[in-house]
Coordinates of C-alpha atoms and ligand atoms in Angstrom, one line a residue:
Chain A
X1 CA 18.3 -34.3 -32.2
X2 CA 20.6 -32.6 -30.2
X3 CA 20.7 -29.8 -32.6
X4 CA 16.6 -29.2 -32.8
X5 CA 16.9 -29.1 -28.4
X6 CA 20.0 -26.4 -29.0
X7 CA 17.6 -24.2 -31.9
X8 CA 14.4 -24.9 -29.8
X9 CA 16.3 -23.4 -26.6
X10 CA 17.0 -20.4 -28.5
X11 CA 13.7 -20.0 -29.6
X12 CA 12.6 -20.1 -26.5
X13 CA 15.4 -17.8 -25.1
X14 CA 14.8 -15.2 -28.0
X15 CA 11.0 -15.4 -27.4
X16 CA 11.3 -14.9 -23.6
X17 CA 13.9 -11.6 -24.5
X18 CA 11.0 -10.6 -27.2
X19 CA 8.2 -11.1 -24.1
X20 CA 10.5 -8.9 -21.5
X21 CA 10.7 -6.3 -24.4
X22 CA 7.3 -5.8 -24.4
X23 CA 6.3 -6.6 -21.0
X24 CA 8.9 -3.2 -20.4
X25 CA 7.6 -1.3 -23.1
X26 CA 3.9 -1.9 -21.7
X27 CA 4.8 -0.6 -18.0
X28 CA 5.9 2.2 -19.9
X29 CA 2.9 3.2 -21.3
X30 CA 0.6 2.0 -18.0
X31 CA 3.0 4.8 -16.1
X32 CA 2.4 7.0 -19.1
X33 CA -1.4 6.6 -19.3
X34 CA -1.6 7.0 -15.2
X35 CA 0.9 10.4 -15.1
X36 CA -1.8 11.5 -18.2
X37 CA -4.6 11.0 -15.9
X38 CA -3.1 12.5 -13.3
X39 CA -2.3 15.8 -15.1
X40 CA -6.3 15.7 -15.8
X41 CA -6.7 15.4 -12.0
X42 CA -4.7 18.3 -11.2
X43 CA -5.7 20.5 -14.0
X44 CA -9.5 20.1 -12.9
X45 CA -8.5 20.5 -9.0
X46 CA -7.8 24.1 -8.1
X47 CA -5.4 23.6 -4.9
X48 CA -3.5 21.1 -6.7
X49 CA -3.0 23.2 -9.5
X50 CA -1.1 25.4 -7.1
X51 CA 1.4 23.4 -5.7
X52 CA 1.9 21.6 -9.1
X53 CA 3.2 24.7 -10.7
X54 CA 5.5 25.4 -7.8
X55 CA 6.8 21.9 -8.4
X56 CA 7.3 21.8 -12.2
X57 CA 8.7 25.0 -12.3
X58 CA 11.3 24.0 -9.5
X59 CA 11.7 20.4 -11.5
X60 CA 12.2 22.5 -14.7
X61 CA 14.8 24.7 -13.4
X62 CA 16.4 22.0 -11.8
X63 CA 16.6 19.9 -14.8
X64 CA 17.2 22.6 -18.0
X65 CA 19.3 25.3 -16.3
X66 CA 21.8 23.0 -15.6
X67 CA 22.1 21.5 -19.2
X68 CA 21.8 25.1 -21.1
X69 CA 25.1 25.6 -20.8
X70 CA 26.3 22.5 -22.0
X71 CA 23.6 22.4 -24.7
X72 CA 24.9 25.5 -26.3
X73 CA 28.3 25.1 -26.1
X74 CA 28.1 21.0 -27.6
X75 CA 26.1 22.6 -30.3
X76 CA 27.9 25.7 -31.1
X77 CA 30.7 23.0 -31.6
X78 CA 28.7 20.9 -33.5
X79 CA 28.1 23.9 -36.1
X80 CA 31.3 25.0 -36.3
X81 CA 32.3 21.5 -36.7
X82 CA 29.3 20.7 -39.7
X83 CA 30.2 24.0 -41.7
X84 CA 33.9 23.2 -41.9
X85 CA 33.0 19.5 -43.1
X86 CA 30.6 21.0 -45.3
X87 CA 32.3 23.7 -47.4
X88 CA 35.4 21.9 -49.0
X89 CA 32.9 19.0 -51.2
X90 CA 30.5 22.5 -51.7
X91 CA 33.8 24.7 -53.5
X92 CA 34.1 22.9 -56.4
X93 CA 30.6 23.4 -57.2
X94 CA 30.7 27.3 -56.1
X95 CA 28.0 26.4 -53.5
X96 CA 30.2 27.1 -50.8
X97 CA 27.0 30.4 -49.9
X98 CA 25.1 26.8 -49.0
X99 CA 26.7 25.9 -46.0
X100 CA 24.5 28.3 -44.4
X101 CA 21.3 26.5 -45.7
X102 CA 22.6 23.3 -44.9
X103 CA 23.5 24.5 -41.1
X104 CA 19.9 25.5 -40.9
X105 CA 18.0 22.3 -42.2
X106 CA 20.4 20.4 -40.1
X107 CA 20.6 22.4 -36.8
X108 CA 16.5 23.2 -36.7
X109 CA 15.0 20.2 -38.0
X110 CA 17.7 17.5 -36.6
X111 CA 20.7 18.0 -34.9
X112 CA 19.1 20.6 -32.2
X113 CA 16.7 18.3 -30.4
X114 CA 18.6 15.3 -30.4
X115 CA 21.7 16.7 -29.3
X116 CA 19.7 18.6 -26.5
X117 CA 18.2 15.5 -25.9
X118 CA 21.4 13.4 -25.8
X119 CA 23.1 15.7 -23.2
X120 CA 19.8 16.4 -20.8
X121 CA 19.7 12.4 -20.5
X122 CA 23.0 12.5 -19.2
X123 CA 22.2 15.4 -17.0
X124 CA 18.5 14.8 -15.9
X125 CA 17.5 11.3 -16.9
X126 CA 20.2 9.7 -15.0
X127 CA 19.5 12.2 -12.7
X128 CA 16.3 11.6 -11.7
X129 CA 16.7 7.6 -12.0
X130 CA 19.0 7.5 -9.5
X131 CA 16.8 10.1 -7.3
X132 CA 13.5 8.0 -8.2
X133 CA 15.6 5.1 -6.9
X134 CA 17.3 6.3 -3.9
X135 CA 13.9 6.7 -2.9
X136 CA 12.2 3.7 -3.9
X137 CA 15.3 2.0 -1.6
X138 CA 14.4 4.4 1.1
X139 CA 10.8 3.6 1.3
X140 CA 9.6 7.5 0.8
X141 CA 7.7 6.6 -2.3
X142 CA 5.9 3.5 -0.2
X143 CA 5.6 6.4 2.4
X144 CA 3.6 8.6 0.1
X145 CA 1.2 5.8 -1.2
X146 CA 0.6 5.0 2.4
X147 CA -0.2 8.9 3.2
X148 CA -2.7 8.8 0.2
X149 CA -0.4 10.8 -1.7
X150 CA -0.4 9.2 -5.4
X151 CA 3.4 8.9 -5.9
X152 CA 2.2 9.0 -9.7
X153 CA 1.1 13.1 -9.4
X154 CA 3.7 14.2 -7.1
X155 CA 7.2 12.6 -8.2
X156 CA 6.1 11.3 -12.0
X157 CA 4.0 14.2 -13.4
X158 CA 6.6 17.2 -12.7
X159 CA 9.3 15.3 -13.4
X160 CA 7.5 14.5 -16.7
X161 CA 5.9 17.4 -17.7
X162 CA 9.5 19.4 -16.4
X163 CA 11.6 17.2 -19.0
X164 CA 9.2 17.9 -22.0
X165 CA 9.2 21.2 -20.9
X166 CA 12.8 21.8 -20.6
X167 CA 14.2 20.0 -23.8
X168 CA 11.8 22.5 -26.1
X169 CA 13.5 25.3 -24.1
X170 CA 16.7 23.8 -24.5
X171 CA 16.0 22.9 -28.5
X172 CA 15.7 26.9 -29.0
X173 CA 18.7 27.4 -27.6
X174 CA 20.7 24.7 -29.6
X175 CA 19.2 25.8 -32.4
X176 CA 20.9 29.5 -32.3
X177 CA 23.7 28.2 -30.8
X178 CA 24.4 25.7 -33.7
X179 CA 24.0 28.4 -36.8
X180 CA 26.3 30.9 -34.3
X181 CA 29.2 28.0 -34.7
X182 CA 28.4 28.0 -38.3
X183 CA 28.6 31.5 -38.7
X184 CA 32.1 31.9 -36.8
X185 CA 33.8 28.7 -39.1
X186 CA 32.0 30.9 -41.9
X187 CA 33.6 33.9 -41.0
X188 CA 37.0 33.3 -39.5
X189 CA 38.3 30.3 -41.9
X190 CA 35.8 29.5 -45.1
X191 CA 35.7 33.4 -45.7
X192 CA 33.0 35.6 -47.1
X193 CA 31.4 33.2 -50.0
X194 CA 29.8 32.0 -46.4
X195 CA 29.6 34.4 -44.3
X196 CA 28.0 37.1 -46.0
X197 CA 24.5 37.0 -45.9
X198 CA 24.8 33.9 -44.1
X199 CA 21.7 34.9 -41.9
X200 CA 19.5 35.9 -44.4
X201 CA 19.6 32.4 -46.4
X202 CA 19.1 30.4 -43.0
X203 CA 16.1 32.9 -42.9
X204 CA 14.8 32.4 -46.5
X205 CA 15.8 28.4 -46.2
X206 CA 13.9 27.5 -43.0
X207 CA 9.6 27.2 -43.1
X208 CA 7.7 27.2 -39.8
X209 CA 7.4 23.7 -40.6
X210 CA 11.5 23.1 -40.1
X211 CA 11.2 25.2 -37.2
X212 CA 8.2 23.1 -35.6
X213 CA 8.9 19.6 -36.4
X214 CA 12.4 20.4 -34.4
X215 CA 10.4 21.3 -31.6
X216 CA 7.7 18.5 -32.0
X217 CA 10.9 15.7 -31.9
X218 CA 12.3 17.9 -28.9
X219 CA 9.0 17.7 -27.2
X220 CA 8.7 13.6 -27.8
X221 CA 12.4 13.3 -26.9
X222 CA 11.6 14.9 -24.2
X223 CA 8.8 12.9 -23.1
X224 CA 10.6 9.9 -23.8
X225 CA 14.1 10.0 -21.5
X226 CA 12.1 11.5 -18.5
X227 CA 9.3 8.3 -19.0
X228 CA 12.7 6.2 -19.5
X229 CA 14.2 7.2 -16.2
X230 CA 10.9 7.6 -14.3
X231 CA 10.2 4.0 -15.0
X232 CA 13.9 2.8 -14.4
X233 CA 14.1 5.0 -11.2
X234 CA 11.1 3.5 -9.9
X235 CA 11.7 -0.4 -11.1
X236 CA 14.9 -0.3 -8.6
X237 CA 15.2 -3.3 -6.1
X238 CA 17.3 -4.2 -3.9
X239 CA 20.1 -1.1 -2.8
X240 CA 22.3 0.9 -4.3
X241 CA 24.0 -1.3 -6.4
X242 CA 20.0 -1.2 -8.0
X243 CA 20.5 2.5 -8.4
X244 CA 23.6 2.6 -10.4
X245 CA 22.4 -0.2 -12.5
X246 CA 19.3 1.8 -13.0
X247 CA 20.9 5.2 -14.2
X248 CA 23.1 3.3 -16.5
X249 CA 20.6 1.7 -18.2
X250 CA 18.4 4.9 -18.4
X251 CA 21.2 6.3 -20.3
X252 CA 21.8 3.1 -22.5
X253 CA 18.1 2.8 -23.7
X254 CA 17.6 6.5 -23.4
X255 CA 20.1 6.9 -26.6
X256 CA 18.6 3.7 -28.4
X257 CA 14.9 4.9 -28.4
X258 CA 16.4 8.7 -29.3
X259 CA 17.6 7.4 -32.5
X260 CA 15.3 4.9 -33.3
X261 CA 12.2 7.3 -32.9
X262 CA 13.8 9.9 -34.4
X263 CA 14.5 7.7 -37.1
X264 CA 10.7 6.9 -37.3
X265 CA 9.9 11.2 -37.2
X266 CA 12.2 11.2 -40.7
X267 CA 10.9 8.4 -42.1
X268 CA 7.2 10.0 -41.0
X269 CA 8.1 13.6 -41.9
X270 CA 9.8 12.4 -45.1
X271 CA 7.0 10.8 -46.6
X272 CA 5.0 13.5 -45.7
X273 CA 6.8 16.2 -47.1
X274 CA 6.7 18.1 -44.0
Chain B
X1 CA 1.5 -30.2 16.1
X2 CA 1.0 -26.8 14.9
X3 CA -2.8 -27.2 14.2
X4 CA -3.4 -28.0 17.5
X5 CA -1.5 -24.8 19.0
X6 CA -3.5 -23.0 16.6
X7 CA -6.8 -24.9 18.0
X8 CA -5.8 -24.3 21.8
X9 CA -5.5 -20.7 21.6
X10 CA -8.2 -19.7 19.1
X11 CA -10.8 -21.8 20.5
X12 CA -11.3 -19.6 23.4
X13 CA -11.2 -15.9 21.7
X14 CA -12.3 -16.0 18.4
X15 CA -15.9 -17.2 18.5
X16 CA -16.8 -16.0 21.9
X17 CA -15.5 -12.6 21.2
X18 CA -17.3 -12.1 17.3
X19 CA -20.4 -12.6 18.8
X20 CA -20.3 -9.6 21.3
X21 CA -17.3 -7.6 21.0
X22 CA -17.5 -4.4 18.2
X23 CA -15.8 -5.2 15.0
X24 CA -12.4 -5.2 15.1
X25 CA -10.0 -2.3 13.7
X26 CA -7.7 -5.2 11.7
X27 CA -9.0 -8.4 10.7
X28 CA -7.0 -10.9 8.9
X29 CA -8.7 -14.2 7.3
X30 CA -6.3 -16.9 6.0
X31 CA -4.1 -14.2 4.1
X32 CA -1.6 -15.8 1.4
X33 CA 1.5 -13.8 -0.3
X34 CA 2.7 -15.6 -3.4
X35 CA 6.0 -13.6 -4.2
X36 CA 8.1 -14.5 -7.2
X37 CA 6.4 -18.0 -7.3
X38 CA 7.8 -18.7 -3.3
X39 CA 4.7 -18.0 -1.0
X40 CA 5.9 -15.1 1.9
X41 CA 2.9 -14.9 3.9
X42 CA 1.4 -18.7 3.8
X43 CA -2.2 -18.5 5.9
X44 CA -1.9 -15.8 8.3
X45 CA -4.6 -14.8 10.6
X46 CA -5.6 -12.5 13.4
X47 CA -7.6 -10.0 14.7
X48 CA -6.7 -6.7 16.5
X49 CA -9.1 -5.3 18.8
X50 CA -10.2 -1.5 18.7
X51 CA -7.7 0.1 21.1
X52 CA -5.7 -2.3 21.2
X53 CA -1.8 -3.0 21.0
X54 CA -0.8 -6.1 18.8
X55 CA 2.8 -7.0 18.2
X56 CA 3.9 -9.4 15.5
X57 CA 7.2 -10.9 16.0
X58 CA 9.5 -13.2 14.6
X59 CA 13.1 -14.0 13.2
X60 CA 14.6 -11.5 10.2
X61 CA 12.8 -12.8 6.8
X62 CA 9.7 -14.0 8.4
X63 CA 7.5 -12.3 6.4
X64 CA 6.6 -8.7 8.9
X65 CA 7.4 -6.4 6.6
X66 CA 5.4 -8.0 3.8
X67 CA 2.8 -8.3 6.2
X68 CA 3.0 -4.5 7.4
X69 CA 2.8 -3.9 3.4
X70 CA -0.6 -5.8 3.3
X71 CA -2.2 -4.1 6.2
X72 CA -1.9 -0.9 4.6
X73 CA -3.1 -1.8 1.3
X74 CA -0.1 -1.4 -0.7
X75 CA 0.5 -5.0 -1.6
X76 CA -2.9 -7.1 -2.7
X77 CA -3.5 -10.8 -1.3
X78 CA -2.9 -13.6 -3.4
X79 CA -5.5 -15.2 -1.4
X80 CA -7.6 -14.6 1.8
X81 CA -8.8 -10.6 3.0
X82 CA -7.4 -7.8 4.8
X83 CA -10.0 -5.7 6.6
X84 CA -9.2 -2.5 8.0
X85 CA -11.6 -0.4 9.6
X86 CA -14.9 -2.5 8.1
X87 CA -13.1 -2.7 4.8
X88 CA -12.0 -5.6 2.7
X89 CA -8.3 -3.8 1.2
X90 CA -8.6 -6.0 -1.7
X91 CA -11.5 -4.8 -3.2
X92 CA -11.4 -1.4 -2.8
X93 CA -10.9 0.8 -5.8
X94 CA -7.7 3.4 -5.4
X95 CA -9.6 6.0 -4.4
X96 CA -11.9 4.8 -1.9
X97 CA -7.9 3.1 -0.9
X98 CA -6.9 6.5 -0.1
X99 CA -9.9 7.3 1.8
X100 CA -9.2 5.1 4.2
X101 CA -5.5 5.4 3.7
X102 CA -6.1 9.3 5.7
X103 CA -7.2 7.1 8.6
X104 CA -4.0 5.6 9.5
X105 CA 0.0 6.2 9.6
X106 CA 3.0 4.2 9.6
X107 CA 6.3 4.5 10.6
X108 CA 8.4 2.7 8.4
X109 CA 11.5 0.4 9.4
X110 CA 14.0 3.7 7.8
X111 CA 11.8 6.3 9.0
X112 CA 10.9 7.5 5.5
X113 CA 11.5 11.1 5.9
X114 CA 11.3 12.3 2.1
X115 CA 14.8 13.4 2.0
X116 CA 14.2 17.0 -0.5
X117 CA 12.1 18.5 2.6
X118 CA 13.2 19.5 6.0
X119 CA 12.0 17.6 9.3
X120 CA 8.9 19.9 9.5
X121 CA 8.2 20.4 5.7
X122 CA 7.8 16.5 5.9
X123 CA 5.4 16.1 9.1
X124 CA 3.4 19.0 7.3
X125 CA 3.1 17.5 3.8
X126 CA -0.2 15.4 4.7
X127 CA -1.9 18.3 6.1
X128 CA -0.8 20.0 3.1
X129 CA -2.1 17.3 0.8
X130 CA -5.7 16.3 2.6
X131 CA -6.9 18.8 4.7
X132 CA -8.1 22.8 3.7
X133 CA -6.0 24.1 7.0
X134 CA -4.3 27.3 6.1
X135 CA -1.0 27.3 6.4
X136 CA -0.4 29.1 10.1
X137 CA -2.5 26.4 11.3
X138 CA -0.8 23.7 9.9
X139 CA 2.5 25.4 11.3
X140 CA 0.9 24.6 14.6
X141 CA 0.4 21.6 13.9
X142 CA 3.5 20.6 13.1
X143 CA 5.1 22.5 16.1
X144 CA 2.6 19.9 18.5
X145 CA 3.6 16.8 16.3
X146 CA 6.9 18.1 16.9
X147 CA 7.0 18.5 20.2
X148 CA 5.2 15.2 21.2
X149 CA 8.1 13.1 19.4
X150 CA 11.2 15.5 21.6
X151 CA 12.2 17.2 18.3
X152 CA 11.1 20.7 17.8
X153 CA 14.8 21.7 17.9
X154 CA 15.4 19.9 14.6
X155 CA 12.2 21.3 13.1
X156 CA 14.1 22.6 10.1
X157 CA 17.2 20.6 9.7
X158 CA 16.9 18.2 6.8
X159 CA 17.1 14.3 7.0
X160 CA 20.5 13.9 5.8
X161 CA 21.3 15.7 8.5
X162 CA 19.7 14.2 11.7
X163 CA 20.7 10.7 13.4
X164 CA 18.5 7.3 12.8
X165 CA 16.8 7.9 15.9
X166 CA 15.4 11.5 15.0
X167 CA 14.6 10.5 11.7
X168 CA 12.3 7.7 13.5
X169 CA 10.4 10.3 15.7
X170 CA 10.4 12.2 12.3
X171 CA 8.7 10.0 10.8
X172 CA 6.3 9.2 13.9
X173 CA 5.1 13.1 14.2
X174 CA 4.3 12.7 10.1
X175 CA 2.2 9.7 11.1
X176 CA 0.3 11.1 13.6
X177 CA 0.2 14.3 12.1
X178 CA -3.6 13.5 10.7
X179 CA -4.3 12.1 13.9
X180 CA -5.1 8.5 12.5
X181 CA -7.1 6.0 14.4
X182 CA -4.3 3.1 13.0
X183 CA -1.0 3.3 13.3
X184 CA 1.7 1.1 12.2
X185 CA 5.2 0.6 13.5
X186 CA 8.0 -1.2 11.4
X187 CA 10.5 -2.0 14.2
X188 CA 10.5 1.1 15.8
X189 CA 13.4 0.7 18.0
X190 CA 15.6 -0.9 16.0
X191 CA 19.3 0.3 16.1
X192 CA 18.6 3.3 18.6
X193 CA 19.9 3.7 22.0
X194 CA 17.8 1.8 24.6
X195 CA 16.9 5.2 26.3
X196 CA 15.4 6.2 22.4
X197 CA 13.7 3.2 22.2
X198 CA 11.9 3.5 25.5
X199 CA 10.6 6.6 24.8
X200 CA 9.3 5.4 21.4
X201 CA 7.4 2.6 23.4
X202 CA 6.2 5.6 25.7
X203 CA 5.0 7.2 23.0
X204 CA 3.0 4.7 21.5
X205 CA 1.3 3.4 24.7
X206 CA 0.4 7.1 25.5
X207 CA -1.1 7.0 22.0
X208 CA -3.0 4.3 22.5
X209 CA -4.5 4.8 26.3
X210 CA -5.0 8.9 25.6
X211 CA -6.1 8.7 22.0
X212 CA -7.7 5.4 21.8
X213 CA -5.5 4.7 19.0
X214 CA -5.1 0.9 17.4
X215 CA -1.5 0.1 17.0
X216 CA 0.2 -2.8 15.1
X217 CA 4.3 -3.0 15.7
X218 CA 6.9 -4.9 14.7
X219 CA 9.6 -5.8 16.8
X220 CA 12.3 -7.3 17.4
X221 CA 13.1 -6.4 20.9
X222 CA 11.7 -8.2 23.5
X223 CA 11.9 -5.5 26.1
X224 CA 10.2 -3.6 23.5
X225 CA 7.4 -6.4 22.5
X226 CA 6.0 -6.5 26.3
X227 CA 6.0 -3.1 27.2
X228 CA 4.0 -2.5 24.6
X229 CA 1.8 -5.3 23.3
X230 CA -2.0 -6.7 24.3
X231 CA -1.4 -9.3 22.5
X232 CA 1.3 -11.0 20.5
X233 CA 1.5 -13.0 17.4
X234 CA 4.6 -14.8 16.3
X235 CA 5.4 -15.8 12.4
X236 CA 7.6 -18.4 11.3
X237 CA 8.0 -18.6 7.9
X238 CA 5.1 -17.4 6.7
X239 CA 3.1 -19.2 9.0
X240 CA 0.9 -18.0 12.5
X241 CA 2.8 -20.0 15.4
X242 CA 0.7 -18.7 17.4
X243 CA -1.0 -15.8 18.6
X244 CA -2.4 -14.6 22.4
X245 CA -1.8 -12.4 25.3
X246 CA 1.0 -11.0 26.3
X247 CA 0.3 -12.9 29.5
X248 CA 0.7 -16.1 27.6
X249 CA 4.0 -15.2 26.0
X250 CA 5.3 -14.2 29.0
X251 CA 4.8 -17.6 31.2
X252 CA 5.7 -19.4 27.9
X253 CA 8.9 -16.8 28.0
X254 CA 9.7 -17.5 31.9
X255 CA 8.5 -21.1 32.1
X256 CA 10.4 -23.8 31.5
X257 CA 11.1 -25.7 28.0
X258 CA 7.7 -28.4 27.3
X259 CA 9.2 -30.5 24.2
X260 CA 6.7 -29.3 22.1
X261 CA 8.6 -27.7 19.0
X262 CA 6.5 -24.5 18.3
X263 CA 6.0 -23.6 22.1
X264 CA 9.9 -24.2 22.1
X265 CA 11.0 -22.1 19.0
X266 CA 8.6 -19.6 20.6
X267 CA 10.3 -19.7 23.8
X268 CA 14.2 -19.5 22.3
X269 CA 12.8 -16.5 20.3
X270 CA 11.8 -14.9 23.6
X271 CA 14.2 -15.7 25.7
X272 CA 17.3 -14.8 22.3
X273 CA 18.9 -17.9 23.5
X274 CA 21.4 -19.6 20.9
X275 CA 20.2 -23.3 21.4
X276 CA 17.1 -24.5 20.4
X277 CA 14.6 -25.4 17.3
X278 CA 15.5 -22.3 15.1
X279 CA 19.1 -22.8 15.2
X280 CA 18.9 -26.5 15.1
X281 CA 17.1 -26.0 11.7
X282 CA 19.5 -23.2 10.2
X283 CA 22.3 -26.1 11.0
X284 CA 20.4 -28.8 9.2
X285 CA 20.9 -28.9 4.8
X286 CA 17.2 -28.5 3.8
X287 CA 17.4 -24.9 5.3
X288 CA 20.3 -24.2 3.9
X289 CA 18.9 -25.7 0.6
X290 CA 16.2 -23.9 0.8
X291 CA 17.3 -20.5 0.8
X292 CA 20.1 -21.0 -2.1
X293 CA 16.6 -22.0 -4.0
X294 CA 14.6 -19.0 -3.2
X295 CA 17.7 -16.7 -3.8
X296 CA 18.1 -18.3 -7.2
X297 CA 14.7 -18.3 -8.0
X298 CA 14.8 -14.0 -7.2
X299 CA 17.1 -14.2 -9.7
X300 CA 19.6 -12.4 -7.8
X301 CA 22.5 -12.7 -5.4
X302 CA 21.1 -14.2 -2.0
X303 CA 22.9 -11.3 0.1
X304 CA 20.6 -8.8 -1.7
X305 CA 17.1 -10.8 -1.3
X306 CA 17.1 -10.1 2.2
X307 CA 15.1 -6.7 3.7
Ligands
ADP401 N1 8.7 -7.9 -3.3 C1 8.9 -9.1 -2.9 N2 9.3 -10.1 -4.1 C2 9.6 -11.1 -3.5 N3 10.1 -11.4 -2.9 C3 10.2 -10.5 -1.2 C4 9.1 -9.3 -1.5 N4 9.3 -8.7 -0.6 C5 9.8 -9.4 0.2 N5 10.5 -10.5 -0.3 C6 10.9 -11.9 0.3 O1 10.1 -12.3 1.5 C7 10.7 -12.6 2.3 C8 10.2 -11.9 4.0 O2 10.1 -10.6 3.9 P1 10.3 -9.3 4.8 O3 8.9 -9.6 4.8 O4 10.8 -8.1 4.6 O5 10.9 -10.1 6.2 P2 11.4 -9.6 7.6 O6 10.5 -8.1 7.4 O7 10.4 -10.3 8.4 O8 12.4 -9.5 8.1 C9 12.2 -12.5 2.4 O9 12.5 -13.8 1.8 C10 12.4 -11.6 1.3 O10 13.1 -12.3 0.5
MG402 MG1 11.0 -5.9 7.9

């Protein structure tokens, strides 16, 4: 009797949590839909287009430029580490030269987008959530609405488009930095077998598909991290404490979703042989 | 008892006015707003005739800001309706609501300036968004509006660099940028020094007298309330305790206690006395339990639930 009621309570709890998750995702989907509608509206009206382009440029600079250095640095060292970790197991088979191929695939298809997204989430995601949260607390978002200026068009659209574009650009930088890291450790540590013809082997290994799947992933990651940050920011209630919570939650939720979505992508690409 | 007060005051005003006068700028009919399962507004009704100023008063947390949010259409009523400039806000599509929103301005409790823009850019924003005026014309209008609130010197400062009173005046300049027909003020003089507060009151009066603007002012400052009001509404726990002309409230304030609970509650509020029905209620256990329950339901610590 007692055990049964405990169990049913647990089930109820689980059900409530499940509903919360569904509601959360639904809320984000609605925000995305509204943003898409706002984007269509902006594209259709000439005066809005000009001011939106200026807003977008400002966001891309603000979100992207600050992260370029860190993304390049992190990805460079990931390249260094990866090359050094892969060389010993390849050695006995006489395949040390394959370090280049491995770096190429790993960086372009996987690590470039993922690591750029995690860095950008720390920089841009947290900052967007904090900024929007502070705007909600300061009645700024309400003020926009009261002035008949859509907060989605004015605040969310440039930030979301900004994170997508910044992610795609950062991903290209990250790809190059990662390969460069691999090259330098081949040159300085591993030896001629690895570094002679390094770039040629990368070029030979990689297809346009590898490059494009990386960029598609980067764009989707940018969308996810931007959407989560905007959603958390807009949800803020109850002052400064709420703003702090929103930034933390943005980073946590983004990293979880990035890895989940990355896994989905990888399975999809694997099955479709992309 | 409250029923009696209602019928006493509503009877002479409502039916007679409805028959002859032009439609009011704002009509609130039996507005109910349930938030987090609690009725924050519970059957609120009143009218504001065109060109008049209504003052809304009431203890903190009685629902004044929530009422303003309904008046500007940023919250939808659970029940009842809000009519602004002849439109039922609850039934408007988003696009039509935007059209109505261009015809009113609002000054938020904190000023609510956009922190990433200068004061002048804040005032210019509604003009840039909603008119086809060129930059030079907008510049001139912005200077005029800032002059009106005595803030031209601060035009190029950022909101973080100016005082609270200046923020409110800048917010007011932004609210009147599009020459609205209706203006809403949420506690315009709270936290200001008496002189600045009197200046803002004078501005409210000038806008009404010279431009025929209809105003709704939420305020705690009784001097300010009696300076600007044509009619007044006293809210308590989400209900209208009484509506009436300024003179009626003045009589109530200056007269002796009546023994009628509603009247005495209003009287305590108007005179700012520490003895009366408001404090009695706070001290009784039921009220404290109520607050704790409400805070518990809202799922957050008590001290964050208050705005
Ligand atoms: N969005 C909301 N959700 C839940 N409760 C709210 C919300 N907004 C206000 N409240 C509650 O409604 C009551 C009235 O708030 P408010 O209108 O801000 O009061 P006032 O402006 O008169 O001080 C408060 O108890 C507050 O906690
Ligand atoms: Mg308030």
